[in-house]
CSV table of C-alpha atoms in Angstrom, one decimal:
chain,number,residue,atom,x,y,z
A,1,MET,CA,73.0,-15.1,42.6
A,2,LYS,CA,69.3,-14.6,43.0
A,3,VAL,CA,69.7,-12.6,46.1
A,4,PHE,CA,72.3,-10.4,44.3
A,5,LYS,CA,70.0,-9.8,41.4
A,6,ALA,CA,67.0,-9.1,43.6
A,7,ALA,CA,69.0,-6.6,45.7
A,8,VAL,CA,70.2,-4.7,42.6
A,9,ALA,CA,66.6,-4.7,41.3
A,10,ILE,CA,65.5,-3.0,44.5
A,11,THR,CA,67.7,-0.1,43.7
A,12,LEU,CA,66.8,0.0,40.1
A,13,ARG,CA,63.1,0.1,41.0
A,14,HIS,CA,63.8,3.6,42.4
A,15,PRO,CA,65.5,5.3,39.5
A,16,LEU,CA,64.5,8.7,40.8
A,17,TYR,CA,67.1,8.5,43.6
A,18,LEU,CA,69.8,7.6,41.1
A,19,LEU,CA,68.7,10.4,38.8
A,20,VAL,CA,68.5,13.1,41.5
A,21,TYR,CA,71.5,12.1,43.7
A,22,ALA,CA,73.9,10.6,41.3
A,23,VAL,CA,73.1,12.3,38.0
A,24,VAL,CA,71.8,15.7,38.9
A,25,LEU,CA,74.3,16.4,41.7
A,26,SER,CA,77.3,15.3,39.6
A,27,LEU,CA,76.1,17.5,36.7
A,28,LEU,CA,75.7,20.4,39.2
A,29,GLY,CA,79.4,19.7,40.2
A,30,VAL,CA,80.3,20.0,36.5
A,31,LEU,CA,78.4,23.3,36.3
A,32,MET,CA,80.1,24.7,39.5
A,33,ALA,CA,83.6,23.7,38.4
A,34,SER,CA,83.0,25.2,34.9
A,35,SER,CA,81.8,28.5,36.3
A,36,LEU,CA,84.8,29.1,38.6
A,37,SER,CA,88.1,30.6,37.5
A,38,PHE,CA,91.2,28.7,38.4
A,39,GLY,CA,93.8,31.0,36.8
A,40,GLU,CA,93.6,29.9,33.2
A,41,GLY,CA,94.4,32.5,30.6
A,42,ASP,CA,96.6,34.5,33.0
A,43,ASP,CA,99.5,34.5,30.6
A,44,ALA,CA,99.6,38.3,30.4
A,45,PRO,CA,102.5,39.9,32.3
A,46,PHE,CA,101.8,41.2,35.8
A,47,ALA,CA,100.5,44.7,36.0
A,48,ALA,CA,99.8,46.6,39.2
A,49,TYR,CA,96.3,48.0,39.6
A,50,ARG,CA,96.0,51.7,38.9
A,51,ALA,CA,93.3,53.6,40.8
A,52,LYS,CA,91.9,57.0,39.6
A,53,PHE,CA,92.8,60.1,41.6
A,54,SER,CA,92.7,63.8,41.5
A,55,VAL,CA,95.1,66.4,42.9
A,56,ILE,CA,94.3,70.1,43.7
A,57,ASP,CA,97.7,71.7,43.8
A,58,ARG,CA,97.5,75.0,45.6
A,59,ASP,CA,101.2,75.1,46.3
A,60,GLY,CA,102.8,74.7,42.8
A,61,SER,CA,106.2,73.9,44.3
A,62,ASP,CA,108.7,71.4,43.0
A,63,LEU,CA,107.7,69.1,45.9
A,64,SER,CA,104.0,69.2,45.2
A,65,ARG,CA,104.7,68.6,41.5
A,66,GLY,CA,106.9,65.6,42.4
A,67,LEU,CA,104.1,64.3,44.7
A,68,VAL,CA,101.7,64.4,41.7
A,69,ASP,CA,104.2,62.5,39.6
A,70,CYS,CA,104.7,59.9,42.3
A,71,LEU,CA,100.9,59.3,42.5
A,72,GLY,CA,100.8,59.2,38.7
A,73,GLU,CA,103.1,56.2,38.8
A,74,HIS,CA,100.6,54.2,40.8
A,75,GLY,CA,97.3,55.6,39.5
A,76,ILE,CA,95.5,57.5,36.8
A,77,GLU,CA,95.1,61.3,37.3
A,78,MET,CA,91.7,62.7,36.5
A,79,PRO,CA,91.2,66.5,36.1
A,80,LEU,CA,89.1,68.1,38.8
A,81,ASP,CA,88.0,71.7,39.5
A,82,ASP,CA,89.1,73.3,42.7
A,83,ALA,CA,85.5,73.7,44.0
A,84,GLU,CA,83.8,72.3,47.0
A,85,ILE,CA,80.9,70.8,45.1
A,86,ALA,CA,83.2,69.2,42.6
A,87,LEU,CA,85.3,67.6,45.3
A,88,GLN,CA,82.3,66.2,47.0
A,89,ASP,CA,80.8,64.8,43.8
A,90,ALA,CA,84.0,63.3,42.6
A,91,VAL,CA,84.2,60.8,45.5
A,92,ALA,CA,80.5,60.4,46.1
A,93,LYS,CA,79.8,59.4,42.5
A,94,GLY,CA,82.9,57.2,42.3
A,95,SER,CA,84.6,59.0,39.4
A,96,VAL,CA,87.8,59.0,41.5
A,97,SER,CA,89.0,57.0,44.4
A,98,TYR,CA,91.3,59.6,46.0
A,99,VAL,CA,91.4,63.3,46.1
A,100,LEU,CA,94.5,65.1,47.4
A,101,ILE,CA,94.6,68.8,48.2
A,102,VAL,CA,98.1,70.3,48.6
A,103,PRO,CA,97.8,73.5,50.6
A,104,GLU,CA,99.7,76.7,49.7
A,105,GLY,CA,103.3,76.8,51.1
A,106,PHE,CA,103.4,73.0,51.6
A,107,GLY,CA,106.8,72.4,50.0
A,108,GLN,CA,108.6,75.0,52.0
A,109,ALA,CA,106.8,73.9,55.2
A,110,VAL,CA,108.1,70.4,54.7
A,111,LEU,CA,111.7,71.7,54.5
A,112,ASP,CA,111.4,74.0,57.5
A,113,THR,CA,109.7,71.4,59.8
A,114,ALA,CA,112.1,68.6,58.8
A,115,ARG,CA,115.2,70.7,59.6
A,116,ALA,CA,113.7,72.2,62.8
A,117,GLY,CA,112.5,68.8,64.0
A,118,GLY,CA,108.8,69.8,64.0
A,119,ASP,CA,105.7,68.0,62.9
A,120,ALA,CA,105.0,67.6,59.2
A,121,PRO,CA,102.4,69.8,57.6
A,122,MET,CA,99.1,68.1,56.9
A,123,LEU,CA,97.7,67.2,53.5
A,124,GLU,CA,94.0,67.4,52.9
A,125,THR,CA,92.6,64.1,51.5
A,126,VAL,CA,89.2,62.9,50.5
A,127,TYR,CA,88.5,59.2,49.8
A,128,SER,CA,85.9,56.6,50.3
A,129,TYR,CA,86.3,54.2,53.2
A,130,SER,CA,84.3,51.6,51.3
A,131,SER,CA,87.3,50.9,49.2
A,132,LEU,CA,91.0,50.3,49.8
A,133,GLU,CA,92.1,52.1,46.6
A,134,GLY,CA,92.1,55.5,48.2
A,135,SER,CA,93.9,54.3,51.3
A,136,LEU,CA,96.6,52.7,49.1
A,137,LEU,CA,97.2,56.0,47.3
A,138,ASP,CA,97.2,57.9,50.6
A,139,GLN,CA,100.0,55.6,51.8
A,140,LYS,CA,102.0,56.4,48.7
A,141,ALA,CA,101.6,60.1,49.3
A,142,ASN,CA,102.6,59.9,52.9
A,143,GLU,CA,105.6,57.7,51.9
A,144,TYR,CA,106.7,60.4,49.4
A,145,VAL,CA,106.5,63.2,52.0
A,146,GLY,CA,108.2,61.1,54.6
A,147,LEU,CA,111.2,60.4,52.3
A,148,ALA,CA,111.4,64.1,51.4
A,149,ARG,CA,111.5,65.1,55.1
A,150,ALA,CA,114.2,62.5,55.8
A,151,TYR,CA,116.4,63.7,53.0
A,152,ALA,CA,115.8,67.4,53.9
A,153,ALA,CA,116.9,66.6,57.5
A,154,LEU,CA,120.0,64.7,56.4
A,155,VAL,CA,121.1,67.3,53.8
A,156,PRO,CA,120.5,70.7,55.3
A,157,ASP,CA,121.7,72.6,52.2
A,158,ALA,CA,119.6,70.7,49.7
A,159,SER,CA,117.1,72.7,47.7
A,160,LEU,CA,113.5,72.0,47.4
A,161,ALA,CA,114.1,70.6,43.8
A,162,ASP,CA,116.8,68.3,45.1
A,163,VAL,CA,114.5,67.0,47.9
A,164,ALA,CA,111.7,66.4,45.4
A,165,ALA,CA,114.0,64.6,43.0
A,166,HIS,CA,115.4,62.3,45.7
A,167,ALA,CA,112.0,61.4,47.0
A,168,GLY,CA,110.8,60.7,43.5
A,169,ASP,CA,113.7,58.4,42.8
A,170,ALA,CA,113.2,56.5,46.0
A,171,THR,CA,109.4,56.0,45.6
A,172,GLY,CA,109.9,55.1,41.9
A,173,ALA,CA,112.1,52.1,42.6
A,174,SER,CA,110.4,48.7,42.0
A,175,ALA,CA,111.3,45.1,41.7
A,176,PRO,CA,110.6,42.9,38.7
A,177,VAL,CA,107.5,40.6,39.1
A,178,ASP,CA,107.0,37.3,37.4
A,179,THR,CA,104.3,34.6,37.9
A,180,VAL,CA,105.3,31.1,38.7
A,181,GLN,CA,103.0,28.0,38.5
A,182,LEU,CA,103.9,25.5,41.2
A,183,GLY,CA,103.4,22.0,39.9
A,184,SER,CA,100.1,20.8,38.6
A,185,GLY,CA,98.2,21.6,41.8
A,186,SER,CA,97.4,25.1,40.4
A,187,GLY,CA,95.9,26.4,37.2
A,188,SER,CA,93.2,24.6,35.3
A,189,ALA,CA,94.1,21.3,36.9
A,190,GLN,CA,92.3,22.7,40.0
A,191,ARG,CA,89.1,22.5,38.0
A,192,PHE,CA,89.3,18.7,37.9
A,193,VAL,CA,90.3,18.6,41.6
A,194,PHE,CA,87.3,20.8,42.5
A,195,TYR,CA,85.0,18.5,40.7
A,196,PHE,CA,86.4,15.5,42.6
A,197,SER,CA,86.0,17.5,45.9
A,198,TRP,CA,82.4,18.3,45.0
A,199,GLY,CA,82.0,14.6,44.6
A,200,THR,CA,82.0,14.2,48.4
A,201,TYR,CA,78.4,15.4,48.5
A,202,THR,CA,77.4,13.4,45.4
A,203,LEU,CA,78.9,10.2,46.6
A,204,PHE,CA,77.8,10.5,50.2
A,205,ALA,CA,74.2,11.4,49.4
A,206,SER,CA,73.6,9.0,46.5
A,207,ILE,CA,75.3,5.9,48.1
A,208,VAL,CA,73.8,6.4,51.6
A,209,VAL,CA,70.3,6.7,50.1
A,210,CYS,CA,70.6,3.8,47.7
A,211,VAL,CA,72.4,1.4,50.0
A,212,GLY,CA,70.3,2.4,52.9
A,213,LEU,CA,67.1,1.7,50.9
A,214,LEU,CA,68.5,-1.6,49.7
A,215,MET,CA,69.5,-2.8,53.1
A,216,GLY,CA,66.3,-1.5,54.8
A,217,THR,CA,64.1,-3.3,52.3
A,218,LEU,CA,65.9,-6.6,52.8
A,219,ASN,CA,65.9,-6.3,56.5
A,220,ARG,CA,62.1,-5.9,56.8
A,221,THR,CA,60.8,-8.4,59.3
A,222,ASP,CA,58.5,-10.3,57.0
A,223,LEU,CA,61.1,-10.6,54.2
A,224,ARG,CA,63.9,-11.5,56.5
A,225,ARG,CA,61.8,-14.4,58.0
A,226,ARG,CA,61.1,-15.8,54.6
A,227,ASN,CA,64.8,-15.6,53.7
A,228,LEU,CA,65.8,-17.4,56.9
A,229,VAL,CA,63.8,-20.5,56.0
A,230,SER,CA,65.3,-20.7,52.5
A,231,PRO,CA,68.0,-23.3,51.8
A,232,LEU,CA,70.6,-20.6,51.1
A,233,PRO,CA,73.2,-20.4,53.9
A,234,THR,CA,73.3,-17.2,55.8
A,235,THR,CA,76.9,-16.6,54.8
A,236,GLY,CA,76.1,-16.9,51.1
A,237,TYR,CA,73.1,-14.6,51.6
A,238,ASN,CA,75.1,-11.9,53.3
A,239,LEU,CA,77.9,-12.1,50.7
A,240,GLN,CA,75.4,-11.6,47.9
A,241,VAL,CA,73.8,-8.7,49.7
A,242,ALA,CA,77.2,-7.2,50.3
A,243,ALA,CA,78.1,-7.7,46.6
A,244,ALA,CA,74.9,-5.9,45.6
A,245,ALA,CA,75.7,-2.9,47.9
A,246,LEU,CA,79.2,-2.8,46.5
A,247,ALA,CA,77.9,-2.9,42.9
A,248,VAL,CA,75.6,0.0,43.5
A,249,THR,CA,78.5,2.0,45.1
A,250,THR,CA,80.8,1.1,42.2
A,251,GLY,CA,78.2,2.2,39.7
A,252,VAL,CA,77.7,5.6,41.3
A,253,TRP,CA,81.5,6.0,41.6
A,254,LEU,CA,82.1,5.1,38.0
A,255,TRP,CA,79.4,7.5,36.8
A,256,THR,CA,81.0,10.5,38.7
A,257,VAL,CA,84.5,9.6,37.6
A,258,VAL,CA,83.7,9.1,33.9
A,259,LEU,CA,81.7,12.3,33.9
A,260,GLY,CA,84.6,14.2,35.4
A,261,PHE,CA,87.0,12.9,32.7
A,262,VAL,CA,84.6,13.7,29.9
A,263,ALA,CA,83.9,17.2,31.2
A,264,PHE,CA,87.4,18.1,32.3
A,265,GLY,CA,89.7,16.0,30.2
A,266,GLU,CA,92.1,18.8,29.4
A,267,ALA,CA,92.4,19.7,33.1
A,268,ALA,CA,93.0,16.1,34.0
A,269,ALA,CA,95.7,15.9,31.4
A,270,GLN,CA,97.8,18.4,33.4
A,271,ILE,CA,98.0,16.0,36.3
A,272,SER,CA,100.6,13.2,36.3
A,273,ALA,CA,99.5,9.6,35.6
A,274,ALA,CA,100.5,8.6,39.2
A,275,GLY,CA,98.5,11.6,40.5
A,276,LEU,CA,95.4,10.6,38.5
A,277,ALA,CA,95.6,7.0,39.7
A,278,LEU,CA,95.8,8.1,43.3
A,279,MET,CA,92.9,10.5,42.8
A,280,LEU,CA,90.8,7.6,41.5
A,281,ALA,CA,91.9,5.4,44.4
A,282,LEU,CA,91.1,8.1,46.9
A,283,SER,CA,87.7,8.7,45.4
A,284,PHE,CA,86.8,5.0,45.7
A,285,ALA,CA,88.2,4.9,49.3
A,286,PHE,CA,86.0,7.8,50.2
A,287,ALA,CA,83.0,6.0,48.6
A,288,THR,CA,83.4,3.2,51.1
A,289,VAL,CA,82.5,5.6,53.9
A,290,PRO,CA,78.9,6.3,52.7
A,291,LEU,CA,78.7,2.6,51.8
A,292,SER,CA,79.3,1.7,55.4
A,293,ALA,CA,77.0,4.5,56.5
A,294,GLY,CA,74.2,3.2,54.3
A,295,TYR,CA,74.8,-0.4,55.5
A,296,LEU,CA,74.5,0.9,59.1
A,297,LEU,CA,71.2,2.6,58.4
A,298,GLY,CA,69.9,-0.5,56.8
A,299,GLN,CA,70.9,-2.6,59.9
A,300,MET,CA,69.2,-0.1,62.1
A,301,GLY,CA,66.0,-0.5,60.2
A,302,ALA,CA,66.0,3.1,58.9
A,303,SER,CA,63.0,4.0,56.7
A,304,GLU,CA,63.3,5.4,53.2
A,305,THR,CA,62.6,8.9,54.6
A,306,VAL,CA,65.3,8.6,57.2
A,307,SER,CA,67.8,7.4,54.6
A,308,ASN,CA,67.0,10.4,52.4
A,309,ALA,CA,67.4,12.8,55.3
A,310,VAL,CA,70.6,11.3,56.6
A,311,GLY,CA,72.1,11.2,53.1
A,312,ASN,CA,71.4,14.8,52.4
A,313,ILE,CA,72.1,16.4,55.8
A,314,ALA,CA,75.2,14.3,56.5
A,315,GLY,CA,76.5,14.7,53.0
A,316,MET,CA,76.2,18.5,53.2
A,317,ALA,CA,77.8,18.6,56.7
A,318,VAL,CA,80.7,16.3,55.7
A,319,SER,CA,81.3,18.3,52.6
A,320,PHE,CA,81.3,21.7,54.5
A,321,LEU,CA,83.6,20.4,57.2
A,322,GLY,CA,85.9,19.1,54.5
A,323,GLY,CA,86.4,22.5,52.9
A,324,VAL,CA,84.3,21.9,49.8
A,325,TRP,CA,81.8,24.7,50.2
A,326,VAL,CA,84.2,27.1,52.0
A,327,SER,CA,88.0,27.0,52.0
A,328,PHE,CA,89.2,25.1,55.0
A,329,ASP,CA,91.8,27.8,55.7
A,330,ALA,CA,89.1,30.5,55.9
A,331,MET,CA,87.2,28.6,58.7
A,332,ASP,CA,87.3,29.5,62.4
A,333,PRO,CA,90.0,27.4,64.2
A,334,ALA,CA,87.2,25.7,66.3
A,335,VAL,CA,85.5,24.7,63.1
A,336,GLN,CA,88.8,23.5,61.6
A,337,ALA,CA,89.3,21.3,64.7
A,338,ILE,CA,85.9,19.7,64.2
A,339,GLY,CA,86.5,19.4,60.4
A,340,ARG,CA,89.4,17.0,61.1
A,341,PHE,CA,86.9,14.5,62.3
A,342,SER,CA,85.2,14.6,58.9
A,343,PRO,CA,86.3,12.1,56.2
A,344,ALA,CA,86.0,14.8,53.6
A,345,PHE,CA,88.9,16.7,55.2
A,346,TRP,CA,91.3,13.9,54.7
A,347,TYR,CA,89.9,13.2,51.2
A,348,THR,CA,90.2,16.8,49.9
A,349,ASP,CA,93.7,17.1,51.5
A,350,ALA,CA,94.9,14.0,49.8
A,351,LEU,CA,93.3,15.1,46.5
A,352,GLN,CA,95.4,18.3,46.5
A,353,LYS,CA,98.6,16.4,47.3
A,354,ALA,CA,97.8,13.8,44.5
A,355,ALA,CA,97.1,16.6,42.0
A,356,ALA,CA,100.4,18.2,42.7
A,357,LEU,CA,102.4,14.9,42.6
A,358,GLU,CA,105.1,15.0,40.0
A,359,ALA,CA,107.3,12.0,40.9
A,360,PRO,CA,105.9,9.1,43.0
A,361,THR,CA,108.7,9.2,45.6
A,362,PRO,CA,108.2,7.6,49.0
A,363,GLU,CA,108.3,11.0,50.6
A,364,ALA,CA,105.5,12.3,48.4
A,365,LEU,CA,103.3,9.2,48.6
A,366,ALA,CA,103.5,8.7,52.3
A,367,PRO,CA,101.1,11.6,53.3
A,368,ILE,CA,98.7,10.6,50.5
A,369,PHE,CA,98.5,7.0,51.6
A,370,GLY,CA,98.2,8.2,55.2
A,371,ASP,CA,95.1,10.2,54.3
A,372,MET,CA,93.7,7.2,52.4
A,373,GLY,CA,94.3,5.0,55.5
A,374,VAL,CA,92.3,7.5,57.6
A,375,LEU,CA,89.4,7.3,55.1
A,376,LEU,CA,89.4,3.5,55.3
A,377,LEU,CA,89.4,3.7,59.1
A,378,PHE,CA,86.3,5.8,58.9
A,379,ALA,CA,84.6,3.2,56.7
A,380,LEU,CA,85.8,0.3,59.0
A,381,ALA,CA,84.5,2.1,62.1
A,382,LEU,CA,81.1,2.6,60.6
A,383,PHE,CA,81.0,-1.0,59.4
A,384,ALA,CA,81.9,-2.3,62.8
A,385,VAL,CA,79.1,-0.4,64.3
A,386,ALA,CA,76.8,-1.8,61.6
A,387,LEU,CA,77.8,-5.3,62.5
A,388,VAL,CA,77.0,-4.7,66.1
A,389,ALA,CA,73.6,-3.2,65.1
A,390,SER,CA,73.0,-6.2,62.9
A,391,ARG,CA,73.8,-8.6,65.7
A,392,LEU,CA,71.4,-6.9,68.1
A,393,ARG,CA,68.7,-6.8,65.4
A,394,VAL,CA,69.0,-10.5,64.7
A,395,GLN,CA,68.6,-11.3,68.4
A,396,GLY,CA,65.4,-9.2,68.6
A,397,ALA,CA,62.1,-10.9,69.1
A,398,ASP,CA,60.7,-9.7,65.8
A,399,ALA,CA,63.7,-10.8,63.7
A,400,GLY,CA,62.8,-14.4,63.3
A,401,GLY,CA,65.2,-17.3,63.2
A,402,ASN,CA,66.9,-19.4,65.8
A,403,ALA,CA,68.8,-16.5,67.4
A,404,ALA,CA,65.6,-14.5,68.0
A,405,ALA,CA,63.8,-17.6,69.3
A,406,ALA,CA,66.6,-18.3,71.7
A,407,GLY,CA,66.5,-14.7,72.9
A,408,VAL,CA,62.8,-14.9,73.6
A,409,ARG,CA,63.3,-18.2,75.7
A,410,ARG,CA,65.9,-16.5,77.8
């Protein structure tokens, strides 16, 4: 196992890479997951948002007073003087979100126009277009007036007080609201899922850089020539190198997983045992993708600088396309189509399904194993390309060995 020990020692002789990519990035993932809100502590009953508003009632009719009461059910009324400067300052300074001015004779005009089939009288409103609060209250005011006009048209002998009362009853109706948590895929369990999703960048960058460095060092021409004349069979040599690369990958994966359980143990406890087991399996399956990518870089003779660049850039690109930085649903359809060619998309999709798993039924497990199979296909495809690159490199004139010599004679 001398080759295995030497290969692992190559990685350990560069502790800065492990510190920056594996330790620092995973700790950054813990910090990000801890700083975000995932719905914990939302046990209070639902309460509709109430914006501040003011009404200048120059009519004083039953309808205008009913309109004020209607707005009071959806907002908080603030006193305001009927002066031009006061109206301008109220919205400009943000003390209120909506100002409604009811002109004189508005109530009777509503009745007359509704029964005559004319246009409704206009309400004067002032609200900021930088916020939807005023627009929401304006919709409520128009709804009240519209209901009042409809009732007045249907009941010609109804008084203004009756019209106002009917409109108030109609706008005051509401349905009960309750919050429901669907499975373990929501709430604080999402904190643990987010950390694992963030791990796409951590795993990709750290494994690509470390494995690429390891393979690149062993594939140096002078070192490879010395190894070819050793009594160790080529198969045994390659198996030990592969074992070393796998050991590095496993070490990085274990670090990220253990850190996640230590930092977010309570969140992980909300996920079923089968779901946690699948999340661990998915995480390791994803780790084989950067393992194959790092192996490919090493076979291509990539330098230390190239491995660092590829690990960082590809890691960020894969994570972004997988919906780690920005929600996948919020992306442009064209970007979503490209994102499906990223292994992180299938990884994050499977993580969500595994976190929400309650019973390991065949119907629930099939899509998760399907996503895992896609991840392994990504790793297999990169590994196949790496084998081709390795074969071509061995046959090169500077590789040394019988294959290279035969290639030169040809």
